[in-house]
XYZ file of C-alpha atoms in Angstrom:
366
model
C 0.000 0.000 0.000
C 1.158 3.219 -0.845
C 1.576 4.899 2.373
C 4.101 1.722 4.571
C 5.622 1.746 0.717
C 6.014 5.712 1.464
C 6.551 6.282 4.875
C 4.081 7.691 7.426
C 6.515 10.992 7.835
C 6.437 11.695 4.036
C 4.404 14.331 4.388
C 7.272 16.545 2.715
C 7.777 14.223 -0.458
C 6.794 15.420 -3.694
C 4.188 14.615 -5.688
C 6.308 12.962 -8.632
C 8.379 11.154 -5.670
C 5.799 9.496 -4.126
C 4.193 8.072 -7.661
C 7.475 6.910 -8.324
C 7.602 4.438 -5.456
C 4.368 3.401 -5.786
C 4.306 -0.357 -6.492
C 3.156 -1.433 -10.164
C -0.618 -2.541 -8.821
C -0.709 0.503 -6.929
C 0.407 2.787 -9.787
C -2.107 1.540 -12.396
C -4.179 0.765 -10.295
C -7.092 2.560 -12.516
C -6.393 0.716 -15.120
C -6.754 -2.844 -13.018
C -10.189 -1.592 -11.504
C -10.937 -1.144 -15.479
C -9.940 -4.478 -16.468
C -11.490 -5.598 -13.314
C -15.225 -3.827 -14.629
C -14.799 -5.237 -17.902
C -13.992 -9.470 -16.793
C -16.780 -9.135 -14.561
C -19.296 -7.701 -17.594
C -17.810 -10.310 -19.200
C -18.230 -13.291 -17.130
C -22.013 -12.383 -16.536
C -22.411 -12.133 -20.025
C -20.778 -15.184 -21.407
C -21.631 -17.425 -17.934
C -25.050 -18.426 -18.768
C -26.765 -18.545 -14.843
C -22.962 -17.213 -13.184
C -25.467 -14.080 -11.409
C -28.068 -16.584 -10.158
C -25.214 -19.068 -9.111
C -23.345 -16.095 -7.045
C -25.772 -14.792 -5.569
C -27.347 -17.970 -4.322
C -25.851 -17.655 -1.282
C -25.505 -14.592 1.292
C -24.429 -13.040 3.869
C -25.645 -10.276 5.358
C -27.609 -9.500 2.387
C -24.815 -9.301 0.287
C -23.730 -12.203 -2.541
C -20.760 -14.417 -0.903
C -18.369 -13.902 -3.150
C -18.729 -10.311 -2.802
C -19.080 -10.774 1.087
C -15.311 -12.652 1.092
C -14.251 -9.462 -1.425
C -15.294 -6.833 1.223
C -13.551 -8.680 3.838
C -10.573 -8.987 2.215
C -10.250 -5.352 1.256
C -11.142 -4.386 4.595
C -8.765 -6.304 6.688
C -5.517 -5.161 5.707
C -6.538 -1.437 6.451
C -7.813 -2.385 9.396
C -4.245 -3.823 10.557
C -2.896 -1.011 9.449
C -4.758 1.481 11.910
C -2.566 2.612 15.090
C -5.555 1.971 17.680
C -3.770 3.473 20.413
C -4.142 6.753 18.461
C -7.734 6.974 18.426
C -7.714 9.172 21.233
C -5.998 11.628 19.362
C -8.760 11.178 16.526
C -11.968 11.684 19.034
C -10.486 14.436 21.083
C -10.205 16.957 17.292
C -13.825 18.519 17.180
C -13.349 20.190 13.943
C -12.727 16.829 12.122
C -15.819 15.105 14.296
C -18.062 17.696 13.800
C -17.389 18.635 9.897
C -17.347 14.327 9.232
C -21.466 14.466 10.848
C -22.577 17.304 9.110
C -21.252 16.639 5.416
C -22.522 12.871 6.319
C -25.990 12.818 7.826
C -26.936 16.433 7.132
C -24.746 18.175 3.192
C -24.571 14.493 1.578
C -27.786 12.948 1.645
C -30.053 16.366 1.068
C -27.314 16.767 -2.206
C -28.164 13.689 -3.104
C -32.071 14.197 -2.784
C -31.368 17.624 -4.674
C -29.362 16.069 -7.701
C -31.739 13.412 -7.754
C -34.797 15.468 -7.984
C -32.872 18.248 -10.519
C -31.305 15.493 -12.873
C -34.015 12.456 -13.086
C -37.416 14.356 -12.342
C -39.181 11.704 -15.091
C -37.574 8.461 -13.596
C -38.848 7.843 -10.367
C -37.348 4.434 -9.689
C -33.652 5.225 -10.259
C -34.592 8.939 -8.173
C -35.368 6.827 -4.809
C -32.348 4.782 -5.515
C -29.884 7.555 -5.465
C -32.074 8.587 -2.531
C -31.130 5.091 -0.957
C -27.587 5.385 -2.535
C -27.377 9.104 -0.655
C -28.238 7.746 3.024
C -25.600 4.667 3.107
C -22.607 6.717 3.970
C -19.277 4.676 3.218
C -18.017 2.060 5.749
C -15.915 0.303 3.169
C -14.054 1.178 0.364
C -13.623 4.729 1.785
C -10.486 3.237 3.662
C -9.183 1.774 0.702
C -9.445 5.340 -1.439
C -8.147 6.986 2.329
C -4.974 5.384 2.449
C -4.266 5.129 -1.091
C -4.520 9.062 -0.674
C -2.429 8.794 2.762
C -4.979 10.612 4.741
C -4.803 9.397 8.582
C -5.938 5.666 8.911
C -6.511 6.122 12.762
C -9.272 9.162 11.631
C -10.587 7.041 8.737
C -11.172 4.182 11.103
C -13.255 6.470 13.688
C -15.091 7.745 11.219
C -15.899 5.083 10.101
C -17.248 4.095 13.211
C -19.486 6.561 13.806
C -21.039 5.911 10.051
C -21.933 2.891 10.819
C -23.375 3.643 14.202
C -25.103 6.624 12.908
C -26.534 4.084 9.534
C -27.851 1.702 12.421
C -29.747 4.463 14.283
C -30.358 6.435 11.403
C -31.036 5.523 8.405
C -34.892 4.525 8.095
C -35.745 7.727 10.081
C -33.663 9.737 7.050
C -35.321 7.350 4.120
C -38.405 7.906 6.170
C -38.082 12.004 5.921
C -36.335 11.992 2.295
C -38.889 9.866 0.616
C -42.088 10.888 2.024
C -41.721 13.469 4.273
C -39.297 15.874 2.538
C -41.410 15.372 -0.713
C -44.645 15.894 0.869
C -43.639 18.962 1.846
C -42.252 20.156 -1.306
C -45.352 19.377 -2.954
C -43.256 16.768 -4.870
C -44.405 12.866 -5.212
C -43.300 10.304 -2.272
C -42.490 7.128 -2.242
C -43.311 4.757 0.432
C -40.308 1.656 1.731
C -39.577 -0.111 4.541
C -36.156 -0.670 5.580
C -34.951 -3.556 7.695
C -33.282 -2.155 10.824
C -31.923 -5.227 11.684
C -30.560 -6.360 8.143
C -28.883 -2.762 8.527
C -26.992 -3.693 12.023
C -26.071 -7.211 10.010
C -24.234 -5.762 7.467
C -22.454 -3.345 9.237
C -21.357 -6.082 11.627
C -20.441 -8.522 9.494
C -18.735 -5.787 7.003
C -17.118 -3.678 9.639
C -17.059 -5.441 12.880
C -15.447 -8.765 11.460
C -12.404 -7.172 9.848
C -12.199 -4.453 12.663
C -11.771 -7.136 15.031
C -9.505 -8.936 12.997
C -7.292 -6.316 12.488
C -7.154 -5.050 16.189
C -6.446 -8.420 17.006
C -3.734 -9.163 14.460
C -1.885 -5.836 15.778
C -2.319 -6.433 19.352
C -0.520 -10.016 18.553
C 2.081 -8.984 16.212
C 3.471 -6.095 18.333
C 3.477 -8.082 21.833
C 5.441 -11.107 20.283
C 7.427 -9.054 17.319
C 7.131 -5.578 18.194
C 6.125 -2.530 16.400
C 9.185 -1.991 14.113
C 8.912 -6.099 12.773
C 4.709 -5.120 12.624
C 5.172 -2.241 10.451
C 8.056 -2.721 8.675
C 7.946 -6.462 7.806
C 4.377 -7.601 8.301
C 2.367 -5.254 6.980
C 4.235 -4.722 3.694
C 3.447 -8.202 3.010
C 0.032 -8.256 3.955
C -1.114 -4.809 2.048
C -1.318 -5.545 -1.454
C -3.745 -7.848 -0.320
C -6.962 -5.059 0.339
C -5.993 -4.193 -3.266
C -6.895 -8.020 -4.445
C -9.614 -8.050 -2.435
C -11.391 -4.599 -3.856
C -10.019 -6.031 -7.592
C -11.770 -8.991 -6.756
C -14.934 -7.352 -5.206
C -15.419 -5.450 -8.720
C -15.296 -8.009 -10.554
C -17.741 -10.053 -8.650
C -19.968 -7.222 -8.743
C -19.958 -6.539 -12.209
C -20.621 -10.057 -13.105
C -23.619 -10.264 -10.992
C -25.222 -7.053 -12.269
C -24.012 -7.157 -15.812
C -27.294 -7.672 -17.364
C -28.480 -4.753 -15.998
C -26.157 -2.389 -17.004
C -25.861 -3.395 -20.234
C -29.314 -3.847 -21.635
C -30.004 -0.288 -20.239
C -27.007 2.423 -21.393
C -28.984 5.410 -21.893
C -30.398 5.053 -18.150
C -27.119 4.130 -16.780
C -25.629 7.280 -18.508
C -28.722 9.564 -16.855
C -28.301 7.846 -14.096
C -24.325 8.739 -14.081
C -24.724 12.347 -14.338
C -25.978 12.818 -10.031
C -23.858 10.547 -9.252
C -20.565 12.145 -11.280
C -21.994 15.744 -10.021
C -22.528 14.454 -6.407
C -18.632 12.493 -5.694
C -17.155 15.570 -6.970
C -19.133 18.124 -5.238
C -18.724 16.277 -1.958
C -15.171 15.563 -2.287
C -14.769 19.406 -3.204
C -16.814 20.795 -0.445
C -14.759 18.680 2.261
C -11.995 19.279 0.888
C -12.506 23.668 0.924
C -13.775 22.977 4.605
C -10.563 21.163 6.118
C -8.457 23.425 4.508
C -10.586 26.532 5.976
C -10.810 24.638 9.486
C -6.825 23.873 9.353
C -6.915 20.527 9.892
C -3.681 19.798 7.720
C -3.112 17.488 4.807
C -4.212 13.785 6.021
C -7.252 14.916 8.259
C -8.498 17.041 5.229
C -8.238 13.854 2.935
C -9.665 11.667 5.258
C -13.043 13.838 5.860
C -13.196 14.494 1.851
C -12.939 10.827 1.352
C -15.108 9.728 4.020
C -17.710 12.292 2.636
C -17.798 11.902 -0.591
C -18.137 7.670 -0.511
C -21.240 5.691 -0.461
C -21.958 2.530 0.766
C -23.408 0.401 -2.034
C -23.524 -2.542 -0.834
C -25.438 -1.538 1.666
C -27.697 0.489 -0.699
C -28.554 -2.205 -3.093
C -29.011 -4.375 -0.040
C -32.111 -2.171 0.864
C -32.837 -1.883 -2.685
C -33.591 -5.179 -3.852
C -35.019 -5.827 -0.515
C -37.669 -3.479 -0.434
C -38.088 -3.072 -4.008
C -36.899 -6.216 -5.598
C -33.444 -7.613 -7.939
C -35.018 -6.380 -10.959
C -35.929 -2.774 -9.765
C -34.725 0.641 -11.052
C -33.774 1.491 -7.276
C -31.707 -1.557 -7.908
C -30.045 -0.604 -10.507
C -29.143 2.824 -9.454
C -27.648 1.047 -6.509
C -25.543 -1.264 -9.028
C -24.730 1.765 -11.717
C -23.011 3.367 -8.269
C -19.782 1.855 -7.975
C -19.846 1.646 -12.112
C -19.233 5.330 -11.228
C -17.684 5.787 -7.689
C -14.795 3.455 -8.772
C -13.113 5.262 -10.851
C -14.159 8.471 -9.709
C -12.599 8.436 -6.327
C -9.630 6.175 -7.913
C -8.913 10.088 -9.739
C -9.843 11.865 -6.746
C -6.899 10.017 -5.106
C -4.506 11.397 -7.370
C -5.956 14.923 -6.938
C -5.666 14.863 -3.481
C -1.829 13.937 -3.777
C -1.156 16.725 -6.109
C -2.815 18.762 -3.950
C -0.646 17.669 -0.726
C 2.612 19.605 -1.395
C 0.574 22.781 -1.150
C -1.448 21.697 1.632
C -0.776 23.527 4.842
C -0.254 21.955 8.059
C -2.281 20.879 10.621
C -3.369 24.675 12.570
C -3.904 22.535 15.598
C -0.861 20.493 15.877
C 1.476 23.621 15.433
C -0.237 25.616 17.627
């Protein structure tokens, strides 16, 4: 992973420097994800049955094969995190305070906006962005986060508090954004039901598994190796492996939901558009905010990252639950990390060109 290849100190390194040390799958690492879309379009469309097979079996509402993918791409960041920092995470304010708002309050009435501006004719694929909106990211976002060498330890929290916030959350805010918002607008509503407890599932089994894992696996390493074999030795090994994983995880996705993406171009494209004009404006919002707050480089990339992020799996979870496989909300669900992917796989490299003229954290040199 880029930032043990780097150096957690190489805050000072320049831009060119740092993509030069970059390992081969982390340098082209767009055009893997790429490769990675098109096998999976290709396996579901040359595999007669290979979407019915996969997704035969679940867990936590979520095909297996993509279940083992998240897990795998979640782990290694997980070891990664310095747990005995989060202290040091919790006690900033700015960062906890600016991570709720442009989560549970900026993100999800964007989304309702773009959705409302952009598809005002297509109803289905409007209350799946709607969905897509309210499932803030408690996955990939640490993969995109340290790729970017923002702060793992504030990724991790926050984090955290997504998923805690999705549990307690998230049918009041479909609740208000599909009816009650609406209703008030004067606009049309749209009625769903979301499973509170298939919610808790998946963040369990998609965050509390590998958190555990990694917590454990750092707890061991250190007390029988110590920190310097842990970070220095270990880790590089294990690393490349959340890159697999999320490689993997595409392609398993794509194969599943191939059909639908392909038989229906011109709505994936309109449904594109909110989506392209939502990960940008989020990630550019956060981004103007740290910088304004002073919160330095890594905390900055961290809350742009952890703002602008969705998480699908979740979304399409409650999608085909509540509206069925074959659904638009389904779909819009499916077309999202189509577009997130790559997307925040850019964003990565804007963020490091940005970092040389990033200032430094106001509160740690104060």
């Amino acid at each position: 992973m880029l930032r043990t290849q780097v150096g957690v100190t190489s805050t000072a390194v320049p831009q060119e420097s740092v993509v030069r040390r970059l390992s081969t799958l982390d340098r082209f690492l767009a055009l893997w994800i790429l490769a990675a879309m098109g096998v999976g379009l290709a396996l579901g469309a040359l595999v007669p049955g290979l979407d019915s097979t996969l997704a035969s079996v679940e867990v936590a509402g979520v095909s297996l094969p993509i279940a083992v993918g998240l897990l795998l791409m979640m782990y290694p960041v997980l070891a990664k995190v310095r747990y005995r920092e989060m202290g040091r995470v919790t006690a900033d304010r700015r960062l906890m305070a600016a991570s709720l708002v442009l989560n549970w309050i900026v993100g999800p009435a964007f989304m309702f906006v773009l959705a409302w501006l952009l598809l005002p004719d297509l109803p289905a694929y409007r209350t799946g962005l709607i969905i897509v909106g309210l499932a803030r990211c408690i996955a990939m976002v640490l993969i995109w986060n340290d790729l970017a060498c923002g702060d793992r330890e504030a990724a991790a929290v926050l984090v955290a508090i997504n998923s805690i916030f999705q549990v307690i959350a998230f049918a009041a805010l479909g609740w208000f954004y599909l009816q009650v918002l609406p209703g008030w607008l004067g606009l049309a509503t749209t009625s769903a039901d979301f499973s509170v407890t298939a919610i808790v599932l998946s963040v369990a089994v998609f965050l509390g598994v590998p958190l555990v894992a990694g917590f454990l696996t750092r707890l061991v390493g250190e007390r029988r190796h110590g920190r310097d074999w842990y970070e220095g030795t270990f880790l590089p090994r294990l690393g490349p492996l959340a890159l697999y994983g999320l490689l993997f995880t595409i392609v398993m996705l794509f194969a599943l939901q191939g059909d639908a993406i392909t038989d229906a171009p011109l709505d994936v494209a309109r449904i594109a558009l909110p989506l392209l004009a939502y990960f940008f404006g989020m990630f550019g919002v956060s981004w103007l905010l740290g910088s304004r707050l002073g919160m330095g480089y890594e905390k900055t990339a961290t809350l742009a990252f952890t703002a602008a992020g969705n998480n699908f799996e979740l979304a399409i979870a409650v999608a085909i639950a509540t509206f069925g496989a074959t659904s638009g909300q389904a779909l819009a669900g499916v077309v999202g990390p189509l577009i997130e992917v790559p997307v925040l796989v850019a964003l990565v490299y804007v963020a490091l060109r940005l970092r040389p003229a990033s200032p430094p954290d106001r509160k740690a040199t104060s």
